[in-house]
Coordinates of C-alpha atoms and ligand atoms in Angstrom, one line a residue:
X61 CA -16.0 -8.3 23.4
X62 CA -14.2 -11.7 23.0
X63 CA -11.6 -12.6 25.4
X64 CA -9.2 -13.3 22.5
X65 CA -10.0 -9.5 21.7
X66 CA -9.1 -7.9 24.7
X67 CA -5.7 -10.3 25.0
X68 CA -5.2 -9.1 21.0
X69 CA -5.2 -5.6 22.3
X70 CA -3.0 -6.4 25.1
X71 CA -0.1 -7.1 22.9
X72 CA -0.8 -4.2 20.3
X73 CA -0.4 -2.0 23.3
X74 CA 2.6 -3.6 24.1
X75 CA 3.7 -3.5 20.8
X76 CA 3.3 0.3 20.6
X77 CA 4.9 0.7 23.6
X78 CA 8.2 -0.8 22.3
X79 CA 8.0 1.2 19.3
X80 CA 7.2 4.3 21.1
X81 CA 10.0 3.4 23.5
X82 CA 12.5 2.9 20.5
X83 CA 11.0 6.3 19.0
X84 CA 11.9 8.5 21.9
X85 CA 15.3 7.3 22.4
X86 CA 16.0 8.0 18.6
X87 CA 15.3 11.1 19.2
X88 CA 16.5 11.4 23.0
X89 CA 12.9 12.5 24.0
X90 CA 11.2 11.4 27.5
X91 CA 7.3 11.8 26.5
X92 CA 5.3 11.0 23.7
X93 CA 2.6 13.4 23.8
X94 CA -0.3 13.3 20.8
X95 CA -3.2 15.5 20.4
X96 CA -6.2 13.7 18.7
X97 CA -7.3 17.0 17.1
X98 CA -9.5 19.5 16.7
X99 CA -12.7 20.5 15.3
X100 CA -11.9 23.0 12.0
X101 CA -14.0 25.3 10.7
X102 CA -15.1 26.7 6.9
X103 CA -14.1 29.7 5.9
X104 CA -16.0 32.5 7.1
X105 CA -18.8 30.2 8.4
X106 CA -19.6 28.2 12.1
X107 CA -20.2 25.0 10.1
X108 CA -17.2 22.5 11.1
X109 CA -16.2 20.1 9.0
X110 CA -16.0 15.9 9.6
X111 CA -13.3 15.3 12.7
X112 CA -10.6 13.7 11.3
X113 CA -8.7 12.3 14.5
X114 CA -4.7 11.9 14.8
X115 CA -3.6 9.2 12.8
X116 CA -1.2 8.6 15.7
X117 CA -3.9 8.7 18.4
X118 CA -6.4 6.4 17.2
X119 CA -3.4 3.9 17.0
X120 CA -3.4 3.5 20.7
X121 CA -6.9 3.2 20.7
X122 CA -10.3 2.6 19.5
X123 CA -11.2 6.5 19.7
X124 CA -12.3 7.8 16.5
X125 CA -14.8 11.1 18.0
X126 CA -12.5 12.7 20.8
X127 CA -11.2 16.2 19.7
X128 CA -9.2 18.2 22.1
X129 CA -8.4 14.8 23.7
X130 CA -4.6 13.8 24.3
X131 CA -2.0 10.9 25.0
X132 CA 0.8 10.9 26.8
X133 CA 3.0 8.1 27.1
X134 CA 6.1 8.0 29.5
X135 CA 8.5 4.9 29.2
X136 CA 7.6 2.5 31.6
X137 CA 4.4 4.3 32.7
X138 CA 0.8 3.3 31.7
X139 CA -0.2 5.8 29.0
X140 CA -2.6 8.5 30.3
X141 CA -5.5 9.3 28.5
X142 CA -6.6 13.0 28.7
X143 CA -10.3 13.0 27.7
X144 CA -12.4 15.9 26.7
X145 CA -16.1 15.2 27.4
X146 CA -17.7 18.7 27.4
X147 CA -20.8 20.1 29.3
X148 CA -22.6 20.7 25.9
X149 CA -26.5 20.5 25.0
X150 CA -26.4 21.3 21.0
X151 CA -23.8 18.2 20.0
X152 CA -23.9 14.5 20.9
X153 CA -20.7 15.1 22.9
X154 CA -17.9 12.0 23.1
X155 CA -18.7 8.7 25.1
X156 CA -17.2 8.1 28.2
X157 CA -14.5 5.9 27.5
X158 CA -15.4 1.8 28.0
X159 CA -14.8 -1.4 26.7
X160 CA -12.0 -3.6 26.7
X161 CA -9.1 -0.9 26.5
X162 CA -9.8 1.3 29.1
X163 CA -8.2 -0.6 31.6
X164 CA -4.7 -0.2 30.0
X165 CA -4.9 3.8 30.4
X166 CA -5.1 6.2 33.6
X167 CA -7.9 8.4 32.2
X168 CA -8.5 12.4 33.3
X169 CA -12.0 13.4 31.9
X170 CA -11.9 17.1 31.4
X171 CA -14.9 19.1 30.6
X172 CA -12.8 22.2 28.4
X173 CA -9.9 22.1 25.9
X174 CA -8.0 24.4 28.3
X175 CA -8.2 22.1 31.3
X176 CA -5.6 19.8 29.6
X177 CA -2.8 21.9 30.6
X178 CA -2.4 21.5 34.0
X179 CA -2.8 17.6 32.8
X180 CA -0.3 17.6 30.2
X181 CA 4.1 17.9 30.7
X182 CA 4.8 21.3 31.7
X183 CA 7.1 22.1 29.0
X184 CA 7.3 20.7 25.5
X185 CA 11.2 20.7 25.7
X186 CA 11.5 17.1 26.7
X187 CA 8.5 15.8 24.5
X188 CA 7.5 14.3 21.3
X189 CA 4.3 16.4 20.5
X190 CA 3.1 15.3 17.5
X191 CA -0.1 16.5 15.8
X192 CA -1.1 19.9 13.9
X193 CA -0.3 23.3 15.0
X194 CA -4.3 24.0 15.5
X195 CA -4.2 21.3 18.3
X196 CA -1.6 23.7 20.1
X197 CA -2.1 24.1 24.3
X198 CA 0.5 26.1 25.1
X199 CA 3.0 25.3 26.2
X200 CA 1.8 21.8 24.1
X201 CA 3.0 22.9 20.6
X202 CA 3.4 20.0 18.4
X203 CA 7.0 19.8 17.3
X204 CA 7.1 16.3 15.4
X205 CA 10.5 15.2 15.8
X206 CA 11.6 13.6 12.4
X207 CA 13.2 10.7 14.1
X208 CA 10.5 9.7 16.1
X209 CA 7.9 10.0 13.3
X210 CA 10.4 8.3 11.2
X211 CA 10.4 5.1 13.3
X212 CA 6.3 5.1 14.5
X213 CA 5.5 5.6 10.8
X214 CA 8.5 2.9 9.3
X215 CA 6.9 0.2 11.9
X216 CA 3.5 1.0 11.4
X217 CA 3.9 -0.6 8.6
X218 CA 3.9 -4.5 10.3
X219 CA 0.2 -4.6 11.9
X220 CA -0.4 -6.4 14.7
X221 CA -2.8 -9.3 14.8
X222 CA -5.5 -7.0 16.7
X223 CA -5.3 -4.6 13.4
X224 CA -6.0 -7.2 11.3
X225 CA -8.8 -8.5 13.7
X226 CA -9.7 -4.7 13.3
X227 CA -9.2 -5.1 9.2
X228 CA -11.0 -8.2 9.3
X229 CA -13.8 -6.4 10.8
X230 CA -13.6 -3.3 8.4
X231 CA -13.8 -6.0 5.4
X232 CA -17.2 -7.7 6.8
X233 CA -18.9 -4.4 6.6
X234 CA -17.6 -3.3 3.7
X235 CA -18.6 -6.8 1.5
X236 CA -21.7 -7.2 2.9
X237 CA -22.0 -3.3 1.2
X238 CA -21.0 -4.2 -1.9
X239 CA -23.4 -7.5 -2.2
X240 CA -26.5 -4.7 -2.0
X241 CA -24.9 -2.6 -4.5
X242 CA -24.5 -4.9 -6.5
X243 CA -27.8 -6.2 -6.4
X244 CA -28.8 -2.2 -6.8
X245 CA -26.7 -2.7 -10.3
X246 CA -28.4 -5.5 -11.1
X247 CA -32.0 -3.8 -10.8
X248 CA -31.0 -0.7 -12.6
X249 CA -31.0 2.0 -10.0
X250 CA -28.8 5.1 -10.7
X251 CA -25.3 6.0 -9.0
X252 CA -26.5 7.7 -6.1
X253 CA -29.1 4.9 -5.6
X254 CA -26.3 2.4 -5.6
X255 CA -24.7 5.0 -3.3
X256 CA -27.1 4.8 -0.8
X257 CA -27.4 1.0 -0.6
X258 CA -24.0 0.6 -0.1
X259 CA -23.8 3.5 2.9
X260 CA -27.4 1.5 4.2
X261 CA -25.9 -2.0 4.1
X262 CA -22.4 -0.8 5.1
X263 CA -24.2 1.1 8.4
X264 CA -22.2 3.8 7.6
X265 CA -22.5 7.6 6.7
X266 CA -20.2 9.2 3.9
X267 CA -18.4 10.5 6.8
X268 CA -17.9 7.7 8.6
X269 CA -15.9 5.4 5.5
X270 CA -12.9 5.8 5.2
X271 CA -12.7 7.7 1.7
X272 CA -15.2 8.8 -0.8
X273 CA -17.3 6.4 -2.3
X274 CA -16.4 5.3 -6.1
X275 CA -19.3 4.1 -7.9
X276 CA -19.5 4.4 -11.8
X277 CA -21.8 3.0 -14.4
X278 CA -20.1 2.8 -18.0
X279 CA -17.7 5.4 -19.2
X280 CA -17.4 6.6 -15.6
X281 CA -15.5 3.8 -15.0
X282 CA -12.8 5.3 -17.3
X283 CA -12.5 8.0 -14.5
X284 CA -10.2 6.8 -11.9
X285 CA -11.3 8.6 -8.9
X286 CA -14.9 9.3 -10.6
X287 CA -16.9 10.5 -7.4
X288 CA -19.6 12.3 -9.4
X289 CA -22.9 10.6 -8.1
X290 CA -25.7 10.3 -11.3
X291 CA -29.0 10.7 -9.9
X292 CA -30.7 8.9 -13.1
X293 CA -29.4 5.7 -14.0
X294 CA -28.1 5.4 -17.8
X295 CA -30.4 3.7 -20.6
X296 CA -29.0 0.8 -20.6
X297 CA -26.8 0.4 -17.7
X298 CA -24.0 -1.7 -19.1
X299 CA -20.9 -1.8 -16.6
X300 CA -20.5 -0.7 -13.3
X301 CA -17.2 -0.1 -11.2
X302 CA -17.4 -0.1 -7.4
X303 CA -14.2 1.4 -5.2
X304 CA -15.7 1.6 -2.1
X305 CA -14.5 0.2 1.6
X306 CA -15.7 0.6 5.6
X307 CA -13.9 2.1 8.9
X308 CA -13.9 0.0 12.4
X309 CA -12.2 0.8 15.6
X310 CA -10.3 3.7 12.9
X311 CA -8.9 1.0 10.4
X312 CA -9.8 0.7 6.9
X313 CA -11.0 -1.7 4.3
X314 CA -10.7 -0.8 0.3
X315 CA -12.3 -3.0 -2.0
X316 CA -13.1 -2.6 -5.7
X317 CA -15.3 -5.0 -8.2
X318 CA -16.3 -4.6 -11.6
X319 CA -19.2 -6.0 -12.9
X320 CA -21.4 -7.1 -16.5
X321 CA -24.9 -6.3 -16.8
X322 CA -24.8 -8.9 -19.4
X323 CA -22.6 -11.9 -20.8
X324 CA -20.4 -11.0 -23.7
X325 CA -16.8 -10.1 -24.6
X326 CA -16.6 -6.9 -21.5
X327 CA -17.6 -9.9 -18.9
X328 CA -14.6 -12.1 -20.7
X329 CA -12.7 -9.1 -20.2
X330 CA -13.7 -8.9 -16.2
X331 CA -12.7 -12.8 -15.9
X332 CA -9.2 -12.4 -17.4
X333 CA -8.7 -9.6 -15.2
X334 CA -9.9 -11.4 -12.3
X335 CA -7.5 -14.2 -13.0
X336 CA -4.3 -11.5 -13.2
X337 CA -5.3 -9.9 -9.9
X338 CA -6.0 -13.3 -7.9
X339 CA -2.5 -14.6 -9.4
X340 CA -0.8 -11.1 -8.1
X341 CA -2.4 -11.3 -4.8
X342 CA -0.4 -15.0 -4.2
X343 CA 2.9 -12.9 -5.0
X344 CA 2.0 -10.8 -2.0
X345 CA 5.3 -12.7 -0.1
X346 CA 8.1 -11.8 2.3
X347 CA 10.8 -10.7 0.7
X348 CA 9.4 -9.4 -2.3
X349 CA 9.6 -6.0 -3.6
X350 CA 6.3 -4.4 -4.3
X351 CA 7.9 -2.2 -7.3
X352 CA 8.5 -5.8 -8.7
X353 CA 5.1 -6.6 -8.2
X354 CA 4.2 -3.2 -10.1
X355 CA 5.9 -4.3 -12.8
X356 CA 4.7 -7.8 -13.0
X357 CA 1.2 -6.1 -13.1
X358 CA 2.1 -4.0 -16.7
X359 CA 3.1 -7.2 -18.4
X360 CA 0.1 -9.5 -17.0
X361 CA -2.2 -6.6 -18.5
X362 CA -0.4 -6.2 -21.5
X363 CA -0.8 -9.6 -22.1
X364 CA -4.5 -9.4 -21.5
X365 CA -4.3 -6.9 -24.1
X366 CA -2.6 -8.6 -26.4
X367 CA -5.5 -11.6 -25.3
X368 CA -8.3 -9.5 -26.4
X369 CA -7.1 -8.1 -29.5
X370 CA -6.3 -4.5 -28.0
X371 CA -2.9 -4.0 -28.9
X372 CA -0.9 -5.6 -31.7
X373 CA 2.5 -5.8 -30.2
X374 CA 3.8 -8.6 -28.0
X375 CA 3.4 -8.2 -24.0
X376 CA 7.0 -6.9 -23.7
X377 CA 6.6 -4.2 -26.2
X378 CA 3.8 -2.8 -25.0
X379 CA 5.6 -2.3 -21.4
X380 CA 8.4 -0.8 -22.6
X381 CA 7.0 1.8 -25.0
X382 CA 4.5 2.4 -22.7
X383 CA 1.5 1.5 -24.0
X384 CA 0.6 -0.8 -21.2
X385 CA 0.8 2.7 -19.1
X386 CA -1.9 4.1 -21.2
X387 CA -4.3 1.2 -20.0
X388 CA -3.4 1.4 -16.6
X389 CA -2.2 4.3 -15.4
X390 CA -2.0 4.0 -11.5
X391 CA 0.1 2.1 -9.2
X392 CA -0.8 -1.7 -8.1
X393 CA -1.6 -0.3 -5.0
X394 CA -0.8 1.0 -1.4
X395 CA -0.4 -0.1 2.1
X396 CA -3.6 0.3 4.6
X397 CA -4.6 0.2 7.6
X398 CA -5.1 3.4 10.1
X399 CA -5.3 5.0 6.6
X400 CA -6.7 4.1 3.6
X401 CA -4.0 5.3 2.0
X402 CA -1.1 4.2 4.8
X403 CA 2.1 6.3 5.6
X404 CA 5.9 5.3 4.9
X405 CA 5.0 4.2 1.6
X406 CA 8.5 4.8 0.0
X407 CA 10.3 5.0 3.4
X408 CA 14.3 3.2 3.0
X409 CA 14.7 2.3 6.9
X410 CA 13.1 3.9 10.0
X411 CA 15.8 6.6 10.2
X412 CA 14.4 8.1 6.7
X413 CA 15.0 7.6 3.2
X414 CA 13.3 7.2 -0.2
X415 CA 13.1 4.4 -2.3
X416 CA 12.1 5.4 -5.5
X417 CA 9.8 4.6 -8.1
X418 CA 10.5 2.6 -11.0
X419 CA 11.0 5.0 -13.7
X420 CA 8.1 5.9 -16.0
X421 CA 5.7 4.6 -13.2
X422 CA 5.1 8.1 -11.0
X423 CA 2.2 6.9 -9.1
X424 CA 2.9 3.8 -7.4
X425 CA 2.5 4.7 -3.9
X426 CA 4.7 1.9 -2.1
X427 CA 8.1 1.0 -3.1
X428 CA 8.8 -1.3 -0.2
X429 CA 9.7 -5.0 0.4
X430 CA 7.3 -6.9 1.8
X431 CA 7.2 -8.5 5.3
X432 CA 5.1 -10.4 7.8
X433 CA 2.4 -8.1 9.1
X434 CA 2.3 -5.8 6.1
X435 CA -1.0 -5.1 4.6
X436 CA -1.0 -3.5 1.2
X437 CA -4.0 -3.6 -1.7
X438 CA -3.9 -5.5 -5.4
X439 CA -5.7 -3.2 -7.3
X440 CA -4.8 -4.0 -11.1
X441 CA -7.0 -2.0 -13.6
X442 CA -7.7 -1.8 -17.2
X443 CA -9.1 1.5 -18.7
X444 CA -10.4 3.0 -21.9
X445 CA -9.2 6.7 -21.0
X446 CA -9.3 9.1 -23.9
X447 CA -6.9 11.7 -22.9
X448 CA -4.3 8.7 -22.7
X449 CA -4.8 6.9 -26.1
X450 CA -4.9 10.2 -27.7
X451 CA -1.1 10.6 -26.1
X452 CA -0.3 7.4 -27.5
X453 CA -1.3 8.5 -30.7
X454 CA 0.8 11.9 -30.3
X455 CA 3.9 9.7 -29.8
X456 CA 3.9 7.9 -32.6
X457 CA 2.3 4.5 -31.1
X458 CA -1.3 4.4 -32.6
X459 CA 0.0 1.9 -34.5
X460 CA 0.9 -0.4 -31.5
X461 CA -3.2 0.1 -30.6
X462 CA -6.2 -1.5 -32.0
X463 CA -9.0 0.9 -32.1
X464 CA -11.6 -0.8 -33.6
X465 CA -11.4 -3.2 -30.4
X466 CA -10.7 -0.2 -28.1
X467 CA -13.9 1.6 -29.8
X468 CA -16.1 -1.6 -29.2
X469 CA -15.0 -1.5 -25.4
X470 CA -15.3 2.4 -24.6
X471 CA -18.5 2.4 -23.7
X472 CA -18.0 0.0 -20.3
X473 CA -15.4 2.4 -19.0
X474 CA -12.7 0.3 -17.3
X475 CA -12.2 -2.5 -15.0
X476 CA -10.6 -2.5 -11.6
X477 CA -10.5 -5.8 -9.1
X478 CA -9.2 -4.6 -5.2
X479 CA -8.2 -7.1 -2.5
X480 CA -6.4 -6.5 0.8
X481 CA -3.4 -8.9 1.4
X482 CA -1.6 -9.5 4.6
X483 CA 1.4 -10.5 3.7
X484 CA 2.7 -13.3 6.3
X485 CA 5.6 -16.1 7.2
X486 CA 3.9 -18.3 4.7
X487 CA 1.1 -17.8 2.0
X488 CA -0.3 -14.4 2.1
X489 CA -3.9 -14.0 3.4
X490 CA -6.3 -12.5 1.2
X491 CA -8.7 -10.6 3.5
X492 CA -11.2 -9.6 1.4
X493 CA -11.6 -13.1 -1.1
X494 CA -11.6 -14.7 2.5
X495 CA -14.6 -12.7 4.0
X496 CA -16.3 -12.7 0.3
X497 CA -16.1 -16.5 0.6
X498 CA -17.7 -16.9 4.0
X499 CA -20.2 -14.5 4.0
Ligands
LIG718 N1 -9.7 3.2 -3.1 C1 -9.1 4.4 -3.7 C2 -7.7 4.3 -3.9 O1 -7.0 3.4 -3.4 O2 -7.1 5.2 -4.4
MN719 MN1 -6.9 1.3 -3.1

C-alpha cells in the first residue's frame, strides 16, 4: 500500500472523527456504537443470503465481510474495533484484520457474536447504536438517533480524498469490464455471455458489485432497470446498453455506455447523446443546484429530439408538455459512493429537511447543491418506451411526436451515457472519462 494511501486514510479517519464528534453532541450522546450486521436468512430455509455490511461501518474502514463485528467510537479515544473471527470449518471465516488501517483501531478479536457484550458500553442509554434491530446484543439495541444520522448522512455527502482514491479504484475495475464486454458485443455473444465477461474482467462475482448488472441488446435497452439475462444472443444484435459498475474497499463505481453494431442514424443518435452528457458533466460545479442540472438535461434532449426528427415541436415545448419526460423518464442521476445509490439525496441541512423535486420530475434522486467533495453520476438517457408514447398519445400530444422516426428507432431500445463527477474548487473531475482515457 502506497505511503500516500495510508496518510489518505489518516485524514479520512480524522475526518470521521470530527463528524462523529459533531454527531454525538447534536444529539447529546457519548458513544457511537455501529454493528456491521448480520448474516439473514430465507424464509423457511438455512441458505443465507449475500452480507450486506453497515453502510456506517464500512465507512470507518475497508471491512466489507465482518458480520456480528462492531465499532465503537468514544470522543477523543481511538475507535475500537470489535471483531468476530469464528472457530468455523464449513465457511471461509473473516480475515484477521491487516493492512494499512489497523493501526488506527484497538482491535478485540472475539470468536462468538455473544462475546461482544462484555466488549461493548454496558448500557445503550448514552450511545448512538445505529444499525438494524437483527444486529441487537442486548443490551446493544440499535436506536438511531435522528440527529446523529442526520449529520453522518448530510456530510457523507463531501468525500474525502481517500474515497475518491477508493472511487478511482472502483472505476479501474469497472472500465477495464466494460472494454471485454464490449468486445463480447462486438463478437455477437448473448447477454449472459456479455455478463460473464464483464464479472471475468471486472474480478468480480454478482455479489461482489455493487448492484445488478444491466446489460441489454436492442429493445431491452428500452427497459430501464432491464436485468433479465438472454442466454441466446438476438439475430442480428443491433444495440447494446451496458449499466454496470465495481465495489473496492466498499465504494462504488456506476458506469453506463451504449453502443452501435453498425454505422447509421442510431450511432448518430449515440454521438449527439454523448455530446449532451460530456457538456452536463462540465456543469458538475460548486454552487450549482443539481435539480437545475435535471432540468438543463430535458431541454438538451429535447433538442436532440427535435435534431433527429423525433418530435415536431421546439425544445421548449416539448419540456413543458412533457414530452421530453416520455423519452427520458428518470432523474439525471444520484450521488455515490459507500452506495451506489448514496444517502441524503434530498436532505435541506444536517439537522433534516427535504428539498423537493421539481414538479413533474418524481424520480430525480438528488435535489442538492453541489460542493467540493461531492460525487454524484451524469446519466442522461434517451428511450423508445411503449407504455410512455402510448401515454402521450392518451393526452392529446401524438401530434407533438413523430412516429415514423420513433418506429425506425424502436428496435435499438434506448441510449444511456453514465459518468461519475467529483465536483471540486475548480473544474469538476470526470472519474470515469479520466480512467477510460488512460487505460
Ligand atoms: N446504475 C443504476 C442506477 O443508477 O439506477
Ligand atoms: Mn446510476
Amino acid at each position: 500500500m502506497s505511503p500516500e494511501l495510508k496518510s489518505l486514510y489518516r485524514e479520512h479517519l480524522a475526518v470521521l472523527a470530527d463528524r462523529a464528534d459533531a454527531a454525538l453532541a447534536r444529539g447529546e450522546l457519548d458513544h457511537l456504537v455501529i454493528p456491521a450486521g448480520v448474516l439473514k436468512y430465507q424464509l423457511f430455509d438455512d441458505r443465507d443470503y449475500p452480507f450486506a455490511v453497515n453502510p456506517q461501518f464500512k465507512a470507518w474502514l475497508p471491512v466489507t465481510q465482518a458480520p456480528g463485528s462492531w465499532l465503537v467510537y468514544t470522543p477523543g479515544h481511538k475507535p475500537r474495533l470489535i471483531f468476530l473471527q469464528p472457530r468455523d470449518y464449513w465457511h471461509v471465516v473473516p480475515e484477521a484484520p491487516s493492512g494499512y488501517w489497523v493501526e488506527h483501531f484497538d482491535i478485540d478479536i472475539i470468536r462468538t457474536p455473544a462475546e461482544a457484550t462484555a466488549l461493548l458500553p454496558n448500557s445503550n442509554a448514552r450511545c448512538a447504536v445505529l444499525g438494524d434491530a437483527d444486529s441487537a446484543i442486548w443490551p446493544m439495541v440499535p436506536n438511531n438517533p435522528a440527529p446523529v444520522i442526520q449529520y453522518l448522512e448530510f456530510h457523507r455527502a463531501y468525500k474525502t480524498a481517500y474515497e475518491i482514491e477508493m472511487m478511482r479504484e472502483a472505476t479501474r475495475m469497472a472500465v477495464r469490464a466494460h472494454r471485454a464486454a464490449e468486445r463480447a458485443f462486438r463478437a455477437g455473444s448473448s447477454e449472459f455471455g456479455i455478463h460473464l465477461s464483464y464479472c471475468q474482467a471486472a474480478r468480480q462475482d454478482v455479489v461482489d458489485l455493487p448492484y445488478r448488472n444491466i446489460v441489454a441488446l436492442n429493445e431491452h435497452a428500452a427497459v430501464l432497470h432491464y436485468t433479465g439475462l438472454d442466454t441466446l444472443p438476438p439475430k442480428p444484435s443491433r444495440s447494446f446498453l451496458i449499466d454496470a459498475g465495481a465495489s473496492f474497499n466498499g465504494y462504488a463505481s456506476d458506469i453506463t455506455r451504449t453502443y452501435a453494431m453498425e454505422e447509421g442514424p442510431f450511432a448518430d443518435l449515440i454521438q449527439a447523446m454523448d455530446q449532451v452528457q460530456r457538456s452536463l458533466c462540465g456543469k458538475v460545479r460548486a454552487g450549482t443546484d443539481y435539480r437545475a442540472l435535471h432540468l438543463d438535461a430535458h431541454l438538451a434532449i429535447a433538442q436532440v429530439l427535435r435534431d433527429f426528427d423525433l418530435i415536431h415541436v421546439d425544445p421548449e415545448v416539448a419540456v413543458e408538455t412533457g414530452v421530453s419526460n416520455a423519452f427520458f423518464p428518470h432523474g439525471l442521476g444520484h450521488g455515490i459512493g459507500l452506495q451506489v445509490h448514496d444517502v441524503a439525496g434530498f436532505a435541506e441541512s444536517d439537522q433534516g429537511g427535504t428539498r423537493a423535486r421539481p414538479e413533474g420530475h418524481p424520480y430525480l434522486r438528488l435535489t442538492r447543491d453541489l460542493a467540493p467533495g461531492m460525487v454524484v453520476t451524469i446519466e442522461p438517457g434517451l428511450y423508445f418506451i411503449d407504455m410512455l408514447l402510448e401515454e402521450l398519445k392518451d393526452r392529446g400530444l401524438g401530434p407533438s411526436v413523430n412516429w415514423d422516426t420513433v418506429a425506425a428507432f424502436r428496435p435499438y431500445g434506448g441510449i444511456r451515457i453514465e459518468d461519475d463527477v467529483v465536483c471540486t474548487d475548480n473544474d469538476p473531475l470526470n472519474l470515469t472519462r479520466t480512467v477510460w482515457e488512460a487505460q
